[in-house]
Coordinates of C-alpha atoms in Angstrom, one line a residue:
Chain Q
M1 CA 37.5 2.4 -35.5
S2 CA 35.6 0.4 -33.6
V3 CA 31.5 0.6 -34.2
Q4 CA 29.9 3.5 -34.0
V5 CA 26.2 3.6 -32.0
Y6 CA 23.9 6.7 -32.9
W7 CA 20.4 7.3 -31.3
F8 CA 17.6 8.6 -32.9
T9 CA 14.1 9.3 -32.5
E10 CA 11.5 11.1 -35.2
Q11 CA 10.5 13.0 -32.2
P12 CA 7.0 11.9 -32.5
Y13 CA 3.7 14.0 -32.1
S14 CA 2.5 11.6 -30.0
H15 CA -0.5 13.0 -28.7
T16 CA -2.0 12.3 -32.1
S17 CA -4.9 9.9 -31.6
E18 CA -6.1 6.4 -33.5
E19 CA -9.7 8.3 -34.0
E20 CA -8.0 11.3 -35.7
L21 CA -6.1 9.5 -38.2
A22 CA -8.6 7.4 -38.9
E23 CA -11.0 9.7 -39.3
H24 CA -9.4 12.7 -41.2
Q25 CA -6.3 10.3 -43.1
R26 CA -8.2 8.4 -44.9
E27 CA -6.4 9.0 -48.2
S28 CA -3.6 10.7 -47.7
Y29 CA -1.1 12.1 -45.2
F30 CA -1.7 15.9 -46.1
T31 CA -5.5 15.7 -44.6
L32 CA -4.5 15.9 -41.3
S33 CA -5.1 19.6 -40.7
N34 CA -2.9 21.2 -37.8
R35 CA -6.1 22.1 -35.8
F36 CA -4.9 18.8 -34.2
F37 CA -1.6 20.2 -33.1
D38 CA -1.2 21.6 -29.5
P39 CA 1.9 23.5 -29.1
V40 CA 1.9 23.2 -25.5
K41 CA 1.9 19.5 -25.6
A42 CA 4.5 19.6 -27.8
H43 CA 6.8 22.3 -25.5
R44 CA 7.0 18.9 -22.7
L45 CA 7.4 16.1 -25.8
Y46 CA 10.6 18.6 -26.4
S47 CA 11.5 18.8 -22.7
Q48 CA 11.7 15.1 -22.7
Y49 CA 13.3 14.3 -25.7
H50 CA 16.1 16.4 -25.1
E51 CA 16.6 15.0 -21.8
Q52 CA 16.9 11.7 -24.1
Y53 CA 19.4 13.2 -26.0
A54 CA 21.0 14.6 -22.7
R55 CA 21.4 11.0 -21.6
A56 CA 22.3 9.3 -24.6
D57 CA 25.2 11.8 -24.9
E58 CA 26.2 10.9 -21.4
V59 CA 25.6 7.0 -20.9
G60 CA 28.0 6.5 -24.3
F61 CA 26.1 6.8 -27.6
D62 CA 29.0 8.1 -30.0
G63 CA 26.4 10.1 -31.9
I64 CA 22.7 11.5 -32.0
M65 CA 20.9 11.4 -35.5
T66 CA 18.2 13.7 -36.9
N67 CA 16.3 14.7 -39.4
E68 CA 13.3 16.8 -40.4
H69 CA 10.1 16.3 -42.2
H70 CA 6.9 18.6 -43.3
N71 CA 3.3 18.4 -42.4
A72 CA 4.4 15.4 -40.2
W73 CA 2.3 14.4 -37.0
W74 CA 4.8 11.6 -36.4
C75 CA 8.4 14.0 -36.5
M76 CA 8.4 17.0 -35.0
K77 CA 11.4 18.4 -36.8
P78 CA 10.7 20.4 -39.7
S79 CA 13.9 21.9 -39.3
A80 CA 17.5 19.6 -39.1
N81 CA 19.9 22.6 -37.7
I82 CA 17.2 23.8 -35.5
D83 CA 17.6 20.3 -33.7
A84 CA 21.5 19.4 -34.4
T85 CA 21.6 23.1 -32.5
A86 CA 19.3 21.7 -29.5
I87 CA 22.0 17.9 -29.8
A88 CA 25.0 20.6 -29.7
M89 CA 23.5 22.5 -26.5
V90 CA 22.5 19.5 -24.3
T91 CA 25.4 16.9 -25.0
S92 CA 28.9 17.8 -24.9
R93 CA 30.6 14.6 -26.7
C94 CA 29.1 13.0 -29.0
K95 CA 28.9 13.3 -33.1
I96 CA 25.7 15.1 -34.2
A97 CA 24.5 13.6 -37.7
I98 CA 22.1 15.6 -39.7
L99 CA 20.4 13.1 -42.4
G100 CA 19.7 15.5 -43.6
N101 CA 19.0 19.0 -44.6
V102 CA 16.7 18.5 -47.8
I103 CA 18.8 20.5 -50.0
P104 CA 16.6 20.3 -53.3
V105 CA 13.7 22.3 -51.8
T106 CA 15.6 25.3 -50.4
D107 CA 16.0 28.6 -52.1
N108 CA 19.2 29.4 -51.2
P109 CA 21.9 26.9 -50.5
V110 CA 24.5 29.1 -48.9
R111 CA 21.8 30.0 -46.1
I112 CA 21.9 25.5 -45.5
A113 CA 26.0 25.8 -45.6
E114 CA 26.2 28.7 -43.0
E115 CA 23.4 26.8 -41.0
I116 CA 25.4 23.7 -40.9
A117 CA 29.0 25.3 -40.1
M118 CA 27.2 27.7 -37.5
V119 CA 26.0 24.4 -35.8
D120 CA 29.4 22.8 -36.5
V121 CA 31.2 25.5 -34.9
I122 CA 28.9 26.3 -31.8
S123 CA 29.4 22.2 -31.5
G124 CA 33.1 22.2 -31.7
G125 CA 33.3 20.4 -34.8
R126 CA 31.0 17.3 -34.0
V127 CA 28.8 17.6 -37.1
I128 CA 28.2 15.3 -39.5
S129 CA 26.6 16.8 -42.3
G130 CA 24.0 14.4 -44.6
F131 CA 21.7 15.4 -47.7
V132 CA 19.1 14.4 -49.0
R133 CA 16.4 14.3 -51.4
G134 CA 13.3 14.6 -49.2
T135 CA 10.4 12.2 -49.7
P136 CA 7.8 13.5 -52.4
V137 CA 6.1 15.3 -49.3
E138 CA 8.8 17.7 -48.8
S139 CA 8.7 18.7 -53.0
I140 CA 5.0 19.4 -52.4
Q141 CA 4.6 21.2 -49.1
A142 CA 7.7 23.4 -50.2
N143 CA 5.8 24.0 -53.5
V144 CA 9.4 23.2 -55.3
N145 CA 8.5 21.4 -58.7
P146 CA 9.6 17.5 -58.3
A147 CA 10.6 17.3 -61.9
D148 CA 13.4 19.4 -60.5
N149 CA 14.5 17.0 -57.6
M150 CA 17.7 15.3 -58.6
E151 CA 18.9 18.5 -60.6
R152 CA 18.5 20.8 -57.7
F153 CA 20.2 18.2 -55.0
Q154 CA 23.1 18.1 -57.3
E155 CA 23.3 21.7 -57.7
A156 CA 22.6 22.7 -54.7
H157 CA 25.5 20.0 -53.1
D158 CA 28.0 21.3 -55.1
L159 CA 27.4 25.0 -54.0
I160 CA 27.4 23.8 -50.5
I161 CA 30.5 22.2 -50.9
K162 CA 32.6 24.9 -52.7
T163 CA 30.9 27.7 -50.0
W164 CA 32.7 25.5 -47.6
T165 CA 36.1 25.0 -49.1
S166 CA 36.6 27.8 -51.1
D167 CA 37.9 31.2 -50.0
G168 CA 34.9 34.0 -50.8
P169 CA 33.9 35.9 -52.2
F170 CA 32.7 33.9 -55.5
R171 CA 30.0 34.3 -57.4
W172 CA 27.8 31.4 -58.2
E173 CA 25.0 31.0 -62.0
G174 CA 23.7 28.0 -61.8
K175 CA 20.7 26.5 -63.6
H176 CA 18.5 26.7 -60.4
F177 CA 20.9 28.9 -58.0
H178 CA 22.1 32.1 -58.4
N179 CA 24.0 33.9 -55.7
R180 CA 26.2 36.9 -57.3
I181 CA 28.1 37.1 -53.8
V182 CA 29.2 33.8 -51.8
N183 CA 31.3 35.1 -48.7
P184 CA 29.6 33.5 -45.5
W185 CA 31.7 34.5 -42.4
M186 CA 31.0 31.7 -40.8
K187 CA 32.5 28.1 -41.9
P188 CA 32.8 25.0 -40.6
I189 CA 35.8 23.9 -37.3
Q190 CA 36.2 20.7 -39.5
K191 CA 38.4 21.1 -42.6
P192 CA 38.2 19.9 -45.0
H193 CA 34.5 20.3 -44.8
P194 CA 32.1 17.8 -41.9
P195 CA 31.8 14.5 -43.3
I196 CA 29.1 13.5 -45.4
W197 CA 26.2 10.8 -45.4
Y198 CA 24.1 10.5 -48.0
P199 CA 21.2 7.4 -47.0
G200 CA 18.5 5.3 -49.0
T201 CA 16.8 2.3 -48.8
S202 CA 17.0 0.6 -52.2
S203 CA 17.4 3.0 -54.8
V204 CA 20.6 1.7 -56.9
E205 CA 20.5 5.4 -57.9
S206 CA 21.1 6.7 -54.4
V207 CA 23.6 3.9 -53.6
V208 CA 25.2 4.6 -56.6
W209 CA 25.6 8.5 -55.7
A210 CA 27.4 8.2 -52.3
A211 CA 29.4 5.3 -53.4
E212 CA 30.9 7.5 -57.0
R213 CA 32.0 10.3 -54.3
G214 CA 33.2 7.9 -51.7
Y215 CA 30.4 9.4 -48.9
A216 CA 29.3 7.1 -46.0
Y217 CA 26.3 5.7 -47.1
M218 CA 23.2 4.8 -44.4
S219 CA 20.8 1.9 -45.3
L220 CA 16.9 3.1 -43.6
G221 CA 15.7 0.3 -41.9
S222 CA 15.7 -1.8 -45.7
L223 CA 14.9 -5.8 -45.2
L224 CA 17.8 -7.5 -44.4
D225 CA 18.6 -9.1 -47.8
V226 CA 18.0 -5.7 -49.4
A227 CA 20.6 -4.1 -47.5
V228 CA 23.3 -7.2 -48.3
K229 CA 22.9 -6.2 -51.9
T230 CA 22.6 -2.2 -51.8
N231 CA 26.0 -3.0 -49.2
Q232 CA 27.7 -4.5 -52.1
L233 CA 27.2 -2.7 -54.9
Y234 CA 28.1 0.3 -52.3
H235 CA 31.5 -1.1 -51.5
E236 CA 31.8 -2.1 -55.7
T237 CA 31.1 1.4 -57.1
A238 CA 33.2 3.3 -54.6
Q239 CA 36.2 0.8 -55.1
A240 CA 35.9 1.6 -59.3
A241 CA 35.9 5.4 -58.5
G242 CA 39.1 4.9 -56.6
F243 CA 38.1 5.3 -52.7
D244 CA 39.4 2.8 -50.3
T245 CA 36.1 1.5 -48.5
G246 CA 35.7 0.0 -45.0
P247 CA 33.0 -0.6 -42.2
E248 CA 33.6 3.6 -41.1
Q249 CA 31.6 4.1 -45.1
Y250 CA 28.5 1.9 -44.6
G251 CA 25.9 2.4 -41.9
Y252 CA 22.6 0.8 -41.2
L253 CA 19.4 1.9 -39.2
V254 CA 17.4 -0.2 -37.4
R255 CA 14.3 0.3 -34.9
A256 CA 15.3 -1.5 -31.7
F257 CA 14.0 -1.6 -28.1
V258 CA 16.2 -3.0 -25.2
A259 CA 14.5 -3.5 -21.5
D260 CA 15.6 -5.2 -18.6
T261 CA 13.5 -8.1 -19.5
D262 CA 12.5 -9.7 -23.4
E263 CA 9.0 -9.8 -22.2
R264 CA 9.1 -5.5 -21.5
A265 CA 10.7 -4.7 -24.6
Y266 CA 8.4 -6.7 -26.7
E267 CA 5.4 -4.6 -25.0
M268 CA 7.3 -1.6 -25.5
G269 CA 8.5 -2.3 -28.8
K270 CA 4.9 -2.7 -30.0
H271 CA 4.8 1.6 -30.0
F272 CA 7.2 1.0 -32.9
M273 CA 3.9 0.3 -35.3
W274 CA 2.6 3.2 -33.9
N275 CA 2.5 5.2 -37.0
E276 CA 2.6 2.1 -39.3
K277 CA -0.9 2.5 -40.2
Y278 CA -0.9 6.0 -41.2
R279 CA 2.1 7.2 -42.0
F280 CA 2.9 5.9 -45.2
K281 CA -0.8 6.1 -46.2
S282 CA -1.1 8.1 -49.4
I283 CA -2.2 8.4 -53.0
E284 CA 0.0 7.3 -55.2
E285 CA 0.2 10.8 -56.7
H286 CA 1.7 12.2 -53.3
A287 CA 4.4 8.9 -53.1
D288 CA 5.3 9.5 -56.0
P289 CA 5.1 13.4 -58.2
P290 CA 5.6 13.7 -61.2
G291 CA 9.6 13.9 -62.6
Y292 CA 10.6 13.1 -58.9
R293 CA 11.5 9.8 -59.8
S294 CA 13.7 9.2 -63.5
R295 CA 11.4 7.2 -65.9
D296 CA 14.2 4.1 -65.1
A297 CA 13.8 4.2 -61.7
A298 CA 9.7 3.9 -61.9
K299 CA 10.0 1.2 -64.8
I300 CA 12.0 -0.4 -62.2
A301 CA 9.7 0.2 -59.6
S302 CA 6.6 -0.8 -61.4
N303 CA 8.1 -4.2 -62.4
R304 CA 8.7 -5.0 -58.5
V305 CA 6.3 -6.2 -56.5
Q306 CA 7.0 -4.3 -53.3
P307 CA 5.3 -5.3 -49.7
G308 CA 5.3 -1.3 -48.8
F309 CA 7.2 -0.6 -45.5
G310 CA 4.1 -0.8 -43.6
G311 CA 2.4 -4.4 -45.0
W312 CA 4.3 -6.4 -42.2
T313 CA 3.4 -6.9 -39.0
Y314 CA 4.8 -6.5 -35.2
D315 CA 6.3 -10.2 -35.2
Q316 CA 7.0 -10.6 -39.3
L317 CA 9.4 -7.7 -38.6
I318 CA 10.8 -9.1 -35.3
E319 CA 11.4 -12.5 -37.1
M320 CA 13.4 -10.5 -39.7
D321 CA 15.9 -8.6 -37.6
N322 CA 14.0 -5.6 -38.9
L323 CA 12.5 -4.7 -35.6
I324 CA 14.7 -5.6 -32.7
V325 CA 13.4 -5.8 -29.3
G326 CA 14.5 -7.7 -26.0
N327 CA 17.0 -7.7 -22.9
P328 CA 20.5 -6.5 -23.5
D329 CA 21.7 -9.9 -24.2
T330 CA 18.9 -10.9 -26.7
V331 CA 19.9 -7.1 -28.5
I332 CA 23.4 -7.6 -28.6
R333 CA 23.3 -11.1 -30.4
K334 CA 21.0 -9.7 -33.2
L335 CA 22.7 -6.3 -33.2
R336 CA 26.4 -8.4 -33.5
G337 CA 24.7 -10.4 -36.0
I338 CA 23.5 -7.7 -38.2
R339 CA 26.9 -5.6 -37.8
D340 CA 28.9 -8.6 -38.7
E341 CA 26.6 -9.6 -42.2
L342 CA 26.7 -5.4 -43.4
K343 CA 30.1 -5.2 -41.9
A344 CA 28.5 -1.9 -40.8
G345 CA 30.4 0.9 -39.0
H346 CA 27.9 2.7 -37.9
I347 CA 25.1 1.3 -36.4
L348 CA 22.1 4.1 -36.1
I349 CA 19.4 3.4 -33.1
Y350 CA 15.9 3.9 -34.3
G351 CA 15.2 3.8 -30.1
H352 CA 11.8 5.3 -29.7
E353 CA 8.4 5.9 -31.9
G354 CA 5.2 6.8 -30.5
P355 CA 3.4 7.0 -26.7
M356 CA 6.8 5.0 -25.3
P357 CA 6.7 6.4 -21.5
H358 CA 9.9 8.7 -21.0
A359 CA 10.5 6.6 -18.4
D360 CA 10.8 3.4 -19.9
V361 CA 13.0 5.8 -23.1
M362 CA 15.3 7.0 -20.5
R363 CA 15.7 3.4 -18.9
S364 CA 16.4 1.8 -22.2
I365 CA 19.0 4.6 -22.9
E366 CA 20.7 3.6 -19.8
L367 CA 20.9 -0.4 -20.5
W368 CA 22.3 1.0 -24.4
G369 CA 25.0 2.8 -22.4
T370 CA 25.8 0.3 -19.8
K371 CA 25.4 -2.8 -21.6
V372 CA 24.6 -2.6 -25.5
I373 CA 27.1 0.1 -26.6
P374 CA 30.0 -1.7 -24.9
A375 CA 29.7 -5.3 -26.3
L376 CA 28.9 -3.8 -29.9
K377 CA 32.2 -2.7 -29.5
E378 CA 33.7 -5.9 -29.4
P379 CA 34.4 -8.1 -32.0
Chain H
M1 CA -15.6 12.3 -96.2
T2 CA -13.3 11.5 -93.1
Q3 CA -9.7 12.3 -94.8
S4 CA -6.5 10.2 -93.9
H5 CA -4.4 12.1 -91.6
T6 CA -0.2 11.9 -92.1
E7 CA 2.5 11.5 -89.0
E8 CA 6.5 12.8 -89.6
V9 CA 8.8 13.6 -87.6
L10 CA 10.4 17.2 -88.4
S11 CA 13.7 18.1 -86.5
Y12 CA 14.0 21.6 -85.0
A13 CA 15.7 23.5 -82.7
G14 CA 17.0 20.1 -81.1
V15 CA 13.5 18.5 -81.3
D16 CA 12.3 15.5 -82.8
L17 CA 8.6 16.8 -83.5
Q18 CA 5.7 14.3 -83.6
M19 CA 3.8 16.1 -85.8
L20 CA 0.3 14.9 -87.3
K21 CA -1.5 16.6 -90.4
A22 CA -4.2 16.4 -93.0
G23 CA -6.9 18.8 -94.9
N24 CA -6.5 21.3 -97.6
G25 CA -7.0 25.3 -97.2
P26 CA -5.1 27.4 -94.8
P27 CA -2.6 26.3 -92.2
L28 CA -4.4 25.7 -88.6
L29 CA -1.9 24.6 -86.2
V30 CA -4.1 23.0 -83.2
L31 CA -1.6 22.6 -79.4
H32 CA -3.0 19.9 -77.0
G33 CA -3.3 20.0 -73.5
A34 CA -1.5 18.6 -70.4
G35 CA -3.0 15.3 -70.7
G36 CA -0.8 14.9 -74.2
N37 CA -1.7 14.4 -78.3
P38 CA -5.4 12.5 -78.2
G39 CA -4.1 11.8 -81.7
F40 CA -6.5 13.1 -85.1
T41 CA -9.9 12.8 -83.6
P42 CA -13.2 13.6 -85.3
Y43 CA -13.0 17.3 -84.4
H44 CA -9.5 17.2 -86.0
H45 CA -11.2 15.8 -89.2
A46 CA -13.8 18.1 -89.2
L47 CA -11.4 20.3 -89.4
A48 CA -9.2 19.3 -92.0
E49 CA -12.2 19.2 -94.5
R50 CA -11.7 23.3 -94.8
F51 CA -8.2 23.6 -93.2
T52 CA -4.8 22.0 -93.5
V53 CA -4.5 21.2 -89.5
Y54 CA -1.0 20.7 -87.9
A55 CA -1.4 18.9 -84.6
P56 CA 2.2 18.3 -83.1
S57 CA 3.0 16.9 -80.1
H58 CA 4.3 19.4 -78.0
P59 CA 8.2 18.3 -77.2
G60 CA 8.3 15.9 -74.2
F61 CA 5.5 14.5 -75.2
D62 CA 4.1 11.3 -76.8
G63 CA 6.3 10.8 -79.4
S64 CA 8.4 14.3 -79.3
S65 CA 11.6 14.7 -77.6
R66 CA 12.2 17.7 -75.3
P67 CA 16.1 19.2 -75.2
P68 CA 16.6 20.8 -71.5
W69 CA 16.1 24.5 -72.5
I70 CA 12.5 23.7 -73.4
D71 CA 11.3 24.1 -69.6
S72 CA 8.5 26.3 -69.5
I73 CA 5.2 27.8 -71.6
V74 CA 7.4 30.3 -72.7
A75 CA 10.5 28.2 -73.7
V76 CA 7.7 26.1 -75.9
S77 CA 6.1 29.8 -77.5
H78 CA 9.4 30.4 -78.7
F79 CA 10.0 27.0 -80.3
Y80 CA 6.8 26.4 -82.2
L81 CA 7.3 30.1 -83.7
G82 CA 9.8 29.2 -84.7
L83 CA 9.0 26.2 -86.0
V84 CA 6.6 28.1 -88.3
D85 CA 9.1 29.8 -89.8
E86 CA 10.7 26.7 -90.7
M87 CA 7.8 25.5 -92.3
G88 CA 7.4 28.4 -94.1
L89 CA 3.8 29.2 -92.5
D90 CA 3.6 32.8 -93.2
R91 CA 0.6 33.6 -91.1
F92 CA -1.7 30.9 -89.8
S93 CA -4.6 30.5 -87.3
L94 CA -3.9 29.0 -83.9
M95 CA -6.2 26.7 -81.6
G96 CA -5.2 25.8 -78.5
F97 CA -7.4 23.6 -75.9
S98 CA -6.5 24.0 -72.2
M99 CA -2.6 24.3 -71.5
G100 CA -2.6 24.3 -75.7
G101 CA -4.3 27.7 -74.8
W102 CA -2.3 28.9 -72.8
I103 CA 0.6 28.4 -75.1
A104 CA -1.4 30.0 -77.6
A105 CA -1.9 33.0 -75.8
E106 CA 1.6 33.1 -75.7
M107 CA 2.6 33.2 -78.9
A108 CA -0.4 35.4 -80.2
A109 CA 0.9 38.0 -77.6
M110 CA 4.9 37.3 -79.3
A111 CA 3.9 37.5 -82.4
P112 CA 0.2 39.0 -83.1
A113 CA 0.9 40.0 -87.0
R114 CA 1.8 36.4 -87.9
L115 CA -1.9 35.2 -86.9
D116 CA -5.2 35.0 -88.8
R117 CA -7.4 34.0 -85.8
L118 CA -6.8 32.5 -82.3
V119 CA -9.1 30.5 -80.6
L120 CA -8.7 29.7 -76.9
V121 CA -10.6 26.5 -75.7
A122 CA -11.1 26.2 -71.6
A123 CA -7.4 27.9 -71.7
V124 CA -5.9 28.0 -68.2
G125 CA -2.3 30.5 -68.1
V126 CA -5.0 33.3 -66.8
K127 CA -5.2 33.3 -62.9
P128 CA -9.3 33.8 -62.6
G129 CA -11.0 36.7 -60.9
N130 CA -13.0 34.4 -58.6
G131 CA -12.5 30.6 -58.1
R132 CA -9.0 28.8 -58.7
I133 CA -7.3 26.6 -61.5
A134 CA -7.8 23.0 -60.4
E135 CA -5.0 21.2 -58.8
L136 CA -4.4 18.6 -60.8
F137 CA -0.7 17.0 -59.9
N138 CA -1.1 16.9 -56.0
V139 CA -4.2 14.9 -56.2
S140 CA -5.2 11.2 -57.5
R141 CA -5.9 10.3 -61.3
D142 CA -9.4 9.5 -60.5
D143 CA -10.2 13.0 -58.7
V144 CA -8.8 14.5 -61.4
S145 CA -11.2 12.0 -64.1
K146 CA -14.1 13.7 -62.3
L147 CA -13.2 16.7 -63.1
R148 CA -12.9 16.5 -67.1
F149 CA -16.4 16.4 -68.5
F150 CA -20.2 17.6 -67.3
D151 CA -22.1 14.7 -67.8
T152 CA -19.9 11.5 -69.1
A153 CA -23.0 10.1 -70.3
Q154 CA -22.4 12.8 -73.3
V155 CA -18.8 11.8 -73.8
P156 CA -18.8 10.0 -76.8
N157 CA -17.0 5.9 -76.2
Y158 CA -16.6 7.5 -73.1
D159 CA -15.6 3.9 -71.5
E160 CA -13.4 3.0 -74.5
T161 CA -11.8 5.9 -74.2
Y162 CA -11.4 7.2 -70.5
G163 CA -12.4 4.9 -68.4
R164 CA -10.8 2.1 -69.0
E165 CA -7.2 0.6 -67.5
M166 CA -3.8 2.1 -69.5
T167 CA -1.5 -0.5 -70.8
R168 CA 2.3 -0.7 -69.5
A169 CA 3.3 1.8 -72.6
E170 CA 0.2 4.3 -72.8
A171 CA 1.7 4.3 -68.7
D172 CA 4.9 5.2 -69.1
V173 CA 4.0 8.0 -71.7
E174 CA 1.3 9.0 -69.5
R175 CA 4.0 9.3 -66.9
R176 CA 6.5 11.7 -69.3
N177 CA 3.4 14.1 -70.3
R178 CA 2.5 14.4 -66.8
E179 CA 6.6 15.4 -66.1
T180 CA 6.8 17.5 -68.7
A181 CA 3.2 19.1 -68.0
A182 CA 4.7 19.8 -64.6
R183 CA 7.7 21.0 -65.4
W184 CA 5.8 23.9 -67.5
C185 CA 3.1 24.3 -65.0
W186 CA 4.2 24.2 -61.3
Q187 CA 4.9 27.2 -60.5
P188 CA 3.1 29.7 -60.6
Y189 CA 0.3 27.3 -60.8
M190 CA -1.0 26.7 -64.5
H191 CA -0.9 30.6 -65.2
N192 CA 2.0 33.6 -66.1
P193 CA 1.1 36.6 -64.0
N194 CA 2.1 38.8 -66.6
L195 CA 0.3 37.1 -69.7
P196 CA -3.1 39.4 -69.5
H197 CA -0.5 42.5 -70.0
Y198 CA 1.0 40.8 -73.2
L199 CA -2.6 40.0 -74.5
T200 CA -3.5 43.9 -75.3
K201 CA -1.2 43.4 -78.1
V202 CA -3.1 40.3 -80.1
R203 CA -4.1 42.2 -83.0
A204 CA -5.8 38.6 -84.7
P205 CA -9.8 37.9 -84.0
T206 CA -9.9 35.8 -80.9
L207 CA -12.8 33.6 -80.3
V208 CA -12.7 32.4 -76.6
V209 CA -14.9 28.6 -76.1
W210 CA -15.3 27.2 -73.0
G211 CA -17.9 25.0 -71.1
R212 CA -20.3 26.7 -68.6
E213 CA -19.5 24.1 -65.7
D214 CA -15.7 23.8 -66.7
A215 CA -15.0 22.4 -63.5
I216 CA -10.5 22.6 -64.3
A217 CA -10.4 26.1 -66.1
P218 CA -13.3 28.0 -64.4
V219 CA -15.2 30.1 -66.7
E220 CA -13.5 33.3 -65.3
C221 CA -10.8 32.5 -66.9
A222 CA -12.3 33.3 -70.2
E223 CA -13.5 36.2 -68.9
A224 CA -10.2 37.5 -68.1
Y225 CA -9.1 36.1 -71.6
G226 CA -11.8 38.1 -73.0
Q227 CA -11.0 41.2 -70.9
A228 CA -7.1 41.3 -72.2
I229 CA -7.6 40.5 -75.6
P230 CA -8.7 43.6 -77.7
N231 CA -10.6 41.7 -80.5
S232 CA -12.4 38.8 -78.9
R233 CA -15.7 37.5 -78.2
L234 CA -16.7 34.4 -76.2
R235 CA -19.0 31.2 -76.8
V236 CA -20.0 29.9 -73.7
I237 CA -21.3 26.3 -74.0
D238 CA -23.6 24.8 -71.6
R239 CA -24.3 22.0 -69.9
C240 CA -20.2 21.2 -70.4
G241 CA -17.1 20.6 -69.0
H242 CA -13.5 21.1 -69.7
I243 CA -13.1 19.4 -72.8
P244 CA -16.4 21.0 -75.3
Q245 CA -14.6 19.2 -78.5
V246 CA -15.5 16.0 -76.9
E247 CA -18.0 16.9 -74.6
K248 CA -20.4 18.9 -77.3
P249 CA -18.6 18.8 -80.7
R250 CA -21.6 20.1 -82.5
E251 CA -21.8 23.0 -80.6
F252 CA -18.1 23.3 -80.6
L253 CA -17.7 23.2 -84.7
D254 CA -20.3 25.5 -85.2
A255 CA -18.7 28.1 -83.0
V256 CA -15.3 27.5 -84.7
I257 CA -15.9 26.9 -88.2
P258 CA -17.8 29.8 -89.0
F259 CA -15.5 32.0 -86.8
L260 CA -11.9 30.6 -88.5
S261 CA -14.0 30.5 -91.7
D262 CA -15.2 34.6 -92.2
P263 CA -13.2 36.8 -93.6
Q264 CA -14.0 39.5 -91.8
P265 CA -15.5 38.4 -88.8
A266 CA -17.2 41.2 -86.6

């Protein structure tokens, strides 16, 4: 199987102004009031984002990835499954990679199993189902105890898989979830269930969790040297667990913009920095709520100097190939390098950010489809 | 004269419990708040002149282990009632600070016949009629530190105790204490909606001690406790925040020692 290329955008609410952010988000992403949200403007943005989805499907993207975040001006997707349904309705052939459902913060994992199954049925079996622990914000906004996050993740995962793979009715009496009658009419088309993906940035525990279950691991924009290490750990762990792993088990998300010229791409790519200054700005207690990280993970973190996702300049990120901008030839050359270095079977293109003009994004999608993706599929 | 305290590990119900102890006289179990066991401090020593003071570290705090089943305030309250049986304490007095006051209140309602006296100091556990218990987890530690005292100038050795940077080992303990507190207090936040109904069963004479300017558990919580517990009285200390035993130690001890010592408090 040649490399699979996916389209992704956070669907930012790009009307958020620098002034509002500077004034109201001094301490934390929780302090920007939603009174700055205008649903009519959001409606127009959704229309553009859906037009981009449809075009990405037509021009040859193998899939579209979606996700969810809450209380986020930089991501207008509080429900990954609703966006997945929108993708299903505006596309006809591409995969729909939900990356993913924040299963620890739900009170009813069976409902999540039903929703994913429903999208799989609507789309004719095009769903890839990712599961995530969520950022700490997801726990705090849902008021779900962060100290239970990992346990709830495991149990919700087990319940969802059982819901998909066992005939009902059955009873589930776990520690966190209790469903006396599990028997949803809706089950996925794909058997035994849609492929499972698990994403991470640099957490060793995440890589090991995915590898031990043979689930494909998606590295979300880690610096390349970190990605190389997680890649190695993934394959070693998965093989030790008895899985025959290959490129299809590993993917890499990268911010990238292609334009007709290097100069235009460089200008447009500056929009990737739109949220760098504020998105990750928070007090430590919001990024690291009690019990969310294991004590071992916390010790590792306190012993490591982290530059922080938002600590680099635009040019530094380009220099490190963490952010790729250019004309088709430039982008092809750089992405082939990443593909080969990581032996990645999935390349997830984070291809839009902030107030990038819609016309430029549509042109970019065109170039991805006509120039870049065919070249990436060649050896 | 200050007596030295002993420290031992009690193994009971799957917990290795760190227990500090000093003094002679009737038993007094002292339960610390969500910040952890402060150790044997001046007010502990003052109490130990008249009582046998037991000051455990709660399961999951400081030097005590926590099995998974102790996952709530109700669970730790059952644990402590079993522990006092194991220790052979037929009757005892109980004093709890902040989150430890919540545990003490649950225990008093669970086993009303066992208590001689109950002292609740700035206890969370009940939802105030007005105001709200301050957010302690989703705000910065610096902001929390501003809520503890009415006036830090009144606090002996404030800078050494509260104002300095934690060592790495202390930070690790603090992290674990915070995690356990979150497990027990996250939702409903810092209270048990049923507790006022349970508290009508409490028989022991009860003293509710509060700082009038408590910015964490507002004085309305004291009033809620006073209304719910039949034989209770309220002592509110002026110009005082959430930790009266530290910020106003003289007033605190002048209130609690006579109350605990009097055979027939009114």
